[in-house]
Tab-separated table of C-alpha atoms in Angstrom:
chain	number	residue	atom	x	y	z
D	1	UNK	CA	10.905	-24.058	-2.472
D	2	UNK	CA	8.912	-20.836	-2.570
D	3	UNK	CA	6.156	-20.572	0.037
D	4	UNK	CA	2.483	-20.158	-0.770
D	5	UNK	CA	2.046	-17.461	1.875
D	6	UNK	CA	3.997	-14.849	3.796
D	7	UNK	CA	3.739	-13.576	7.351
D	8	UNK	CA	3.801	-10.135	8.960
D	9	UNK	CA	4.782	-11.571	12.348
D	10	UNK	CA	8.197	-9.903	12.326
D	11	UNK	CA	6.843	-6.551	11.179
D	12	UNK	CA	4.495	-6.638	14.138
D	13	UNK	CA	7.393	-7.599	16.425
D	14	UNK	CA	9.445	-4.624	15.219
D	15	UNK	CA	6.544	-2.148	15.389
D	16	UNK	CA	5.644	-0.449	18.659
D	17	UNK	CA	3.286	2.453	19.312
D	18	UNK	CA	5.813	4.885	17.816
D	19	UNK	CA	6.803	3.137	14.594
D	20	UNK	CA	8.868	0.306	13.168
D	21	UNK	CA	12.264	-0.060	14.883
D	22	UNK	CA	15.168	0.155	12.464
D	23	UNK	CA	17.471	-2.687	13.518
D	24	UNK	CA	17.352	-6.125	15.142
D	25	UNK	CA	19.760	-8.541	16.795
D	26	UNK	CA	18.623	-11.734	15.172
D	27	UNK	CA	14.852	-11.404	15.443
D	28	UNK	CA	14.831	-9.154	18.524
D	29	UNK	CA	14.328	-5.403	18.012
D	30	UNK	CA	17.372	-3.312	18.933
D	31	UNK	CA	15.560	-0.476	20.656
D	32	UNK	CA	18.721	1.524	21.275
D	33	UNK	CA	19.046	1.980	17.494
D	34	UNK	CA	15.732	3.839	17.323
D	35	UNK	CA	13.699	4.546	14.197
D	36	UNK	CA	14.201	5.872	10.677
D	37	UNK	CA	11.563	7.703	8.695
D	38	UNK	CA	12.809	5.801	5.638
D	39	UNK	CA	11.512	2.594	7.217
D	40	UNK	CA	8.153	4.105	8.148
D	41	UNK	CA	7.635	5.097	4.509
D	42	UNK	CA	8.639	1.617	3.315
D	43	UNK	CA	6.367	-0.008	5.909
D	44	UNK	CA	3.426	2.195	4.935
D	45	UNK	CA	3.950	1.303	1.278
D	46	UNK	CA	4.205	-2.410	2.118
D	47	UNK	CA	0.949	-2.405	4.094
D	48	UNK	CA	-0.880	-0.565	1.327
D	49	UNK	CA	0.260	-3.086	-1.273
D	50	UNK	CA	-0.858	-6.046	0.845
D	51	UNK	CA	-4.126	-4.315	1.690
D	52	UNK	CA	-4.951	-4.398	-2.017
D	53	UNK	CA	-3.857	-7.990	-2.552
D	54	UNK	CA	-4.906	-9.992	0.455
D	55	UNK	CA	-8.273	-11.036	1.798
D	56	UNK	CA	-10.370	-8.559	3.746
D	57	UNK	CA	-10.047	-10.620	6.943
D	58	UNK	CA	-6.539	-9.226	7.368
D	59	UNK	CA	-7.435	-5.582	6.721
D	60	UNK	CA	-8.032	-4.548	10.345
D	61	UNK	CA	-4.487	-5.481	11.361
D	62	UNK	CA	-3.058	-3.793	8.287
D	63	UNK	CA	-4.964	-0.596	9.028
D	64	UNK	CA	-3.575	-0.541	12.570
D	65	UNK	CA	-0.066	-0.665	11.146
D	66	UNK	CA	-0.924	1.957	8.514
D	67	UNK	CA	-2.148	4.305	11.237
D	68	UNK	CA	1.106	3.890	13.159
D	69	UNK	CA	3.274	4.706	10.145
D	70	UNK	CA	1.120	7.614	8.957
D	71	UNK	CA	1.146	9.040	12.468
D	72	UNK	CA	4.946	8.796	12.547
D	73	UNK	CA	5.185	10.782	9.297
D	74	UNK	CA	2.840	13.434	10.688
D	75	UNK	CA	5.067	13.693	13.748
D	76	UNK	CA	8.431	14.057	11.949
D	77	UNK	CA	7.369	16.323	9.096
D	78	UNK	CA	8.959	19.749	9.450
D	79	UNK	CA	7.189	23.041	8.896
D	80	UNK	CA	8.864	23.412	5.511
D	81	UNK	CA	7.500	20.017	4.394
D	82	UNK	CA	10.706	17.971	4.724
D	83	UNK	CA	10.987	14.980	7.056
D	84	UNK	CA	13.423	14.363	9.882
D	85	UNK	CA	14.839	10.901	9.251
D	86	UNK	CA	16.695	9.613	12.324
D	87	UNK	CA	14.818	9.337	15.609
D	88	UNK	CA	16.236	7.890	18.841
D	89	UNK	CA	14.249	5.357	20.839
D	90	UNK	CA	13.374	8.060	23.389
D	91	UNK	CA	11.719	9.961	20.513
D	92	UNK	CA	14.367	12.696	20.334
D	93	UNK	CA	15.599	13.818	16.937
D	94	UNK	CA	19.192	12.979	16.088
D	95	UNK	CA	21.428	15.460	14.293
D	96	UNK	CA	21.410	15.055	10.527
D	97	UNK	CA	21.312	16.810	7.177
D	98	UNK	CA	18.084	16.672	5.143
D	99	UNK	CA	17.906	13.567	2.945
D	100	UNK	CA	16.565	13.663	-0.613
D	101	UNK	CA	16.139	9.891	-0.514
D	102	UNK	CA	13.987	10.134	2.615
D	103	UNK	CA	11.841	12.891	1.111
D	104	UNK	CA	11.410	10.899	-2.094
D	105	UNK	CA	10.496	7.695	-0.259
D	106	UNK	CA	7.890	9.579	1.769
D	107	UNK	CA	6.409	11.197	-1.345
D	108	UNK	CA	6.115	7.778	-2.985
D	109	UNK	CA	4.501	6.084	0.023
D	110	UNK	CA	2.059	8.961	0.457
D	111	UNK	CA	1.154	8.929	-3.242
D	112	UNK	CA	0.383	5.214	-2.946
D	113	UNK	CA	-1.765	6.037	0.091
D	114	UNK	CA	-3.666	8.676	-1.859
D	115	UNK	CA	-4.424	6.143	-4.583
D	116	UNK	CA	-5.214	3.075	-2.466
D	117	UNK	CA	-6.889	4.396	0.693
D	118	UNK	CA	-10.635	4.858	0.579
D	119	UNK	CA	-11.625	6.349	3.945
D	120	UNK	CA	-11.720	10.130	4.217
D	121	UNK	CA	-9.921	10.434	7.573
D	122	UNK	CA	-6.733	8.651	6.550
D	123	UNK	CA	-6.860	10.354	3.165
D	124	UNK	CA	-6.982	13.723	4.914
D	125	UNK	CA	-3.685	12.963	6.662
D	126	UNK	CA	-2.032	11.549	3.533
D	127	UNK	CA	-3.111	14.539	1.453
D	128	UNK	CA	-1.826	17.094	3.957
D	129	UNK	CA	1.485	15.287	4.307
D	130	UNK	CA	1.961	14.899	0.555
D	131	UNK	CA	1.015	18.428	-0.444
D	132	UNK	CA	3.302	19.905	2.202
D	133	UNK	CA	6.212	17.647	1.221
D	134	UNK	CA	5.768	18.403	-2.463
D	135	UNK	CA	6.911	21.989	-1.879
D	136	UNK	CA	10.430	20.614	-1.297
D	137	UNK	CA	10.595	18.309	-4.332
D	138	UNK	CA	12.064	20.714	-6.878
D	139	UNK	CA	14.937	21.578	-4.529
D	140	UNK	CA	16.182	17.975	-4.422
D	141	UNK	CA	19.646	17.508	-5.904
D	142	UNK	CA	20.159	13.716	-5.965
D	143	UNK	CA	18.890	11.304	-8.647
D	144	UNK	CA	17.190	8.770	-6.358
D	145	UNK	CA	15.138	11.505	-4.760
D	146	UNK	CA	14.114	12.687	-8.220
D	147	UNK	CA	13.182	9.140	-9.236
D	148	UNK	CA	10.982	8.522	-6.182
D	149	UNK	CA	9.249	11.886	-6.592
D	150	UNK	CA	8.822	11.331	-10.333
D	151	UNK	CA	7.203	7.944	-9.723
D	152	UNK	CA	4.928	9.460	-7.075
D	153	UNK	CA	3.797	12.349	-9.241
D	154	UNK	CA	3.130	10.224	-12.282
D	155	UNK	CA	1.170	7.715	-10.215
D	156	UNK	CA	-1.083	10.580	-9.169
D	157	UNK	CA	-1.288	11.950	-12.729
D	158	UNK	CA	-2.508	8.544	-13.901
D	159	UNK	CA	-5.193	8.604	-11.201
D	160	UNK	CA	-6.179	12.200	-11.996
D	161	UNK	CA	-5.093	13.588	-8.642
D	162	UNK	CA	-4.862	17.415	-8.913
D	163	UNK	CA	-1.246	18.513	-8.550
D	164	UNK	CA	-0.408	21.986	-7.352
D	165	UNK	CA	2.686	21.855	-9.555
D	166	UNK	CA	1.599	20.258	-12.866
D	167	UNK	CA	4.921	21.160	-14.505
D	168	UNK	CA	7.018	19.351	-11.870
D	169	UNK	CA	6.902	15.820	-13.351
D	170	UNK	CA	8.427	17.077	-16.610
D	171	UNK	CA	11.112	18.984	-14.708
D	172	UNK	CA	12.111	15.949	-12.677
D	173	UNK	CA	12.095	13.687	-15.730
D	174	UNK	CA	14.361	16.167	-17.510
D	175	UNK	CA	16.790	16.138	-14.573
D	176	UNK	CA	17.045	12.344	-14.636
D	177	UNK	CA	17.456	12.255	-18.408
D	178	UNK	CA	20.162	14.918	-18.186
D	179	UNK	CA	22.004	12.964	-15.492
D	180	UNK	CA	21.909	9.934	-17.773
D	181	UNK	CA	23.152	11.898	-20.792
D	182	UNK	CA	25.949	13.404	-18.703
D	183	UNK	CA	27.366	10.178	-17.287
D	184	UNK	CA	26.469	7.468	-19.799
D	185	UNK	CA	28.742	6.110	-22.473
D	186	UNK	CA	28.842	3.161	-24.887
D	187	UNK	CA	29.838	0.718	-22.122
D	188	UNK	CA	28.310	2.621	-19.198
D	189	UNK	CA	24.614	3.415	-19.809
D	190	UNK	CA	24.052	4.799	-16.318
D	191	UNK	CA	23.005	7.939	-14.427
D	192	UNK	CA	26.117	8.264	-12.262
D	193	UNK	CA	29.841	7.438	-12.430
D	194	UNK	CA	29.250	4.711	-9.794
D	195	UNK	CA	26.616	1.979	-9.593
D	196	UNK	CA	25.888	1.949	-5.881
D	197	UNK	CA	22.650	1.303	-3.941
D	198	UNK	CA	18.934	0.966	-4.750
D	199	UNK	CA	19.915	1.035	-8.403
D	200	UNK	CA	16.597	-0.109	-9.840
D	201	UNK	CA	14.972	3.117	-8.620
D	202	UNK	CA	16.784	5.119	-11.303
D	203	UNK	CA	15.241	3.384	-14.371
D	204	UNK	CA	11.953	2.930	-12.495
D	205	UNK	CA	11.398	6.697	-12.268
D	206	UNK	CA	11.546	7.276	-16.050
D	207	UNK	CA	9.432	4.161	-16.634
D	208	UNK	CA	6.728	5.693	-14.449
D	209	UNK	CA	7.086	8.974	-16.348
D	210	UNK	CA	6.534	7.194	-19.655
D	211	UNK	CA	3.542	5.326	-18.282
D	212	UNK	CA	1.827	8.627	-17.486
D	213	UNK	CA	2.966	10.779	-20.439
D	214	UNK	CA	3.902	8.339	-23.243
D	215	UNK	CA	6.957	10.482	-23.999
D	216	UNK	CA	9.557	8.319	-25.682
D	217	UNK	CA	12.797	9.769	-24.280
D	218	UNK	CA	12.228	8.648	-20.672
D	219	UNK	CA	11.324	5.172	-21.926
D	220	UNK	CA	14.499	4.911	-23.995
D	221	UNK	CA	16.647	6.004	-21.052
D	222	UNK	CA	14.822	3.619	-18.729
D	223	UNK	CA	15.170	0.626	-21.054
D	224	UNK	CA	18.868	1.210	-21.735
D	225	UNK	CA	19.753	1.675	-18.076
D	226	UNK	CA	17.542	-1.156	-16.819
D	227	UNK	CA	18.948	-3.625	-19.342
D	228	UNK	CA	22.433	-2.602	-18.195
D	229	UNK	CA	21.693	-3.054	-14.490
D	230	UNK	CA	20.016	-6.419	-15.169
D	231	UNK	CA	23.160	-7.636	-16.966
D	232	UNK	CA	25.315	-6.304	-14.169
D	233	UNK	CA	23.095	-7.938	-11.522
D	234	UNK	CA	22.914	-11.454	-12.994
D	235	UNK	CA	25.450	-14.203	-12.338
D	236	UNK	CA	26.609	-16.893	-14.747
D	237	UNK	CA	23.780	-19.214	-13.571
D	238	UNK	CA	21.088	-16.665	-14.351
D	239	UNK	CA	20.572	-15.798	-10.670
D	240	UNK	CA	20.327	-12.290	-9.279
D	241	UNK	CA	23.630	-10.877	-8.023
D	242	UNK	CA	23.103	-7.311	-6.778
D	243	UNK	CA	26.140	-5.051	-6.680
D	244	UNK	CA	27.876	-5.448	-3.321
D	245	UNK	CA	28.151	-2.519	-0.975
D	246	UNK	CA	31.845	-3.175	-0.243
D	247	UNK	CA	33.089	-0.963	-3.039
D	248	UNK	CA	30.056	-0.784	-5.358
D	249	UNK	CA	30.772	-0.809	-9.102
D	250	UNK	CA	32.748	1.433	-11.441
D	251	UNK	CA	33.933	0.652	-14.961
D	252	UNK	CA	36.373	-2.239	-14.632
D	253	UNK	CA	35.623	-3.057	-10.985
D	254	UNK	CA	32.641	-4.587	-9.229
D	255	UNK	CA	32.081	-5.591	-5.583
D	256	UNK	CA	30.506	-9.022	-5.081
D	257	UNK	CA	29.751	-8.722	-1.347
D	258	UNK	CA	27.829	-7.688	0.711
D	259	UNK	CA	24.590	-8.075	-1.227
D	260	UNK	CA	21.593	-6.256	0.235
D	261	UNK	CA	17.915	-7.234	-0.029
D	262	UNK	CA	16.876	-3.627	-0.726
D	263	UNK	CA	18.791	-3.734	-4.019
D	264	UNK	CA	16.934	-6.886	-5.057
D	265	UNK	CA	13.604	-5.207	-4.280
D	266	UNK	CA	14.426	-2.154	-6.390
D	267	UNK	CA	15.424	-4.332	-9.341
D	268	UNK	CA	12.149	-6.260	-8.965
D	269	UNK	CA	10.244	-2.979	-8.881
D	270	UNK	CA	11.824	-1.711	-12.096
D	271	UNK	CA	11.535	-5.047	-13.911
D	272	UNK	CA	7.874	-5.358	-12.964
D	273	UNK	CA	7.100	-1.868	-14.256
D	274	UNK	CA	9.037	-2.544	-17.470
D	275	UNK	CA	6.991	-5.690	-18.023
D	276	UNK	CA	3.720	-3.824	-17.390
D	277	UNK	CA	4.664	-1.231	-19.996
D	278	UNK	CA	6.350	-3.336	-22.679
D	279	UNK	CA	4.964	-6.851	-22.191
D	280	UNK	CA	8.481	-8.211	-22.765
D	281	UNK	CA	8.645	-11.551	-20.971
D	282	UNK	CA	12.309	-11.281	-19.980
D	283	UNK	CA	11.411	-8.511	-17.533
D	284	UNK	CA	8.860	-10.769	-15.865
D	285	UNK	CA	11.550	-13.436	-15.645
D	286	UNK	CA	13.819	-10.974	-13.834
D	287	UNK	CA	11.014	-10.294	-11.342
D	288	UNK	CA	10.761	-14.027	-10.671
D	289	UNK	CA	14.540	-14.289	-10.271
D	290	UNK	CA	14.488	-11.420	-7.764
D	291	UNK	CA	11.858	-13.221	-5.725
D	292	UNK	CA	13.827	-16.453	-5.915
D	293	UNK	CA	16.956	-14.681	-4.578
D	294	UNK	CA	15.200	-14.474	-1.203
D	295	UNK	CA	14.609	-18.246	-1.206
D	296	UNK	CA	18.162	-19.363	-1.923
D	297	UNK	CA	18.701	-18.883	-5.643
D	298	UNK	CA	21.704	-16.627	-5.068
D	299	UNK	CA	25.505	-16.772	-5.027
D	300	UNK	CA	25.643	-18.482	-1.622
D	301	UNK	CA	22.668	-20.805	-2.092
D	302	UNK	CA	21.244	-19.499	1.193
D	303	UNK	CA	17.609	-18.651	1.864
D	304	UNK	CA	17.490	-15.014	2.980
D	305	UNK	CA	13.825	-15.048	3.974
D	306	UNK	CA	12.586	-16.568	7.215
D	307	UNK	CA	9.150	-17.490	5.939
D	308	UNK	CA	7.597	-18.446	9.265
D	309	UNK	CA	8.443	-15.066	10.742
D	310	UNK	CA	8.087	-12.993	7.580
D	311	UNK	CA	11.585	-11.597	8.101
D	312	UNK	CA	14.742	-11.330	6.028
D	313	UNK	CA	18.440	-11.368	6.845
D	314	UNK	CA	20.173	-8.018	6.483
D	315	UNK	CA	22.812	-8.983	3.935
D	316	UNK	CA	24.623	-11.742	2.074
D	317	UNK	CA	28.405	-12.064	2.322
D	318	UNK	CA	31.036	-14.644	1.513
D	319	UNK	CA	30.649	-16.122	5.019
D	320	UNK	CA	26.894	-16.431	4.604
D	321	UNK	CA	23.903	-14.396	5.687
D	322	UNK	CA	24.005	-11.653	8.300
D	323	UNK	CA	21.581	-13.180	10.808
D	324	UNK	CA	20.177	-9.852	11.959
D	325	UNK	CA	16.710	-9.179	10.551
D	326	UNK	CA	16.022	-5.462	10.581
D	327	UNK	CA	13.259	-3.358	9.098
D	328	UNK	CA	14.838	-2.480	5.750
D	329	UNK	CA	15.625	-6.056	4.739
D	330	UNK	CA	12.332	-7.430	6.034
D	331	UNK	CA	10.327	-4.807	4.188
D	332	UNK	CA	12.367	-5.422	1.029
D	333	UNK	CA	11.362	-9.091	1.152
D	334	UNK	CA	7.682	-8.381	1.841
D	335	UNK	CA	7.484	-5.734	-0.880
D	336	UNK	CA	9.135	-8.044	-3.412
D	337	UNK	CA	6.533	-10.661	-2.521
D	338	UNK	CA	3.735	-8.124	-2.971
D	339	UNK	CA	5.071	-7.041	-6.376
D	340	UNK	CA	5.338	-10.662	-7.426
D	341	UNK	CA	1.793	-11.522	-6.290
D	342	UNK	CA	0.404	-8.491	-8.130
D	343	UNK	CA	2.126	-9.751	-11.259
D	344	UNK	CA	0.668	-13.231	-10.749
D	345	UNK	CA	-2.811	-11.800	-10.284
D	346	UNK	CA	-2.482	-9.712	-13.446
D	347	UNK	CA	-1.559	-12.836	-15.390
D	348	UNK	CA	-4.576	-14.738	-14.060
D	349	UNK	CA	-6.982	-11.826	-14.488
D	350	UNK	CA	-7.724	-11.540	-10.762
D	351	UNK	CA	-6.921	-7.822	-10.709
D	352	UNK	CA	-9.570	-7.140	-13.303
D	353	UNK	CA	-12.115	-9.275	-11.483
D	354	UNK	CA	-11.317	-7.729	-8.108
D	355	UNK	CA	-10.568	-11.063	-6.449
D	356	UNK	CA	-8.093	-11.090	-3.553
D	357	UNK	CA	-5.542	-13.702	-2.588
D	358	UNK	CA	-5.214	-15.777	0.562
D	359	UNK	CA	-1.466	-15.354	0.846
D	360	UNK	CA	-0.797	-13.053	3.809
D	361	UNK	CA	-0.604	-14.246	7.419
D	362	UNK	CA	-0.588	-11.720	10.251
D	363	UNK	CA	0.635	-14.218	12.876
């Protein structure tokens, strides 16, 4: 049974005065694994979504978390605007190559901050971080980075935020459309020769582009690719079955295990946006199925979410759930819940009336 509320207890357990720790052994933070900037961006985004949804009594605790994650991004941003992703527990930077995905995730989280935050001090930090990071966006070479940045830019366009590069959204949309045209075929309407991870991000980017510009080509690409990934990610019982990370998916071959919560979140994100734009009820049904995956409506019949703690198991395999509950999986669960509750509020009219929901528990 789906719960009527969710908790941030585990997020608070994982978060120290530096940021949110990447991994856990069971529920206990694995400090020796350190931090990832990816997770700070996800955590910032999660807090901002719940800040909009939940009652004001919880806002002080959410703002404390927001300050921690924003401060982390300020710390790891390089002079050229990029972000260092992997940080050891002793706060030293680990060797790595720059990540387009990390840059895109940060741009998205910061764009959400620019839209949702109201106080001038936090907005000052978010604006400086975003504008500096944006200088690196056109140099990205991977589709998921483009999709995150495209979603971020078009969110700001819709909210009339002045962009220093007004031509950039069209350039990024064109890159994603070209990737789709290059790799897609009659039985493979996709952006790459492999369906791998965070797949819902790729149709979500063009959906956001259409929402801001009303240009039909991104919408057509988004609908075709999203419908394909929904078919690919649904089992014979109508439950969500994300592509497994033990081999991914190519024409004629598909991995069943291990299924990752982050892939369910990204499908929920794309389906929710498709429903907002088209009003087609089947997309809302997919959102509900994604939420239900966390509560046991999946291939193993196992609840992935620990509702009392507000945590989520890291993956689903043929032997059951991986009992570790790290930042990525936990944030995927909490973000899916937030997306679902926003959808429920839009159906009831609460968004228009400004009412908030008593659904979030901090302890």
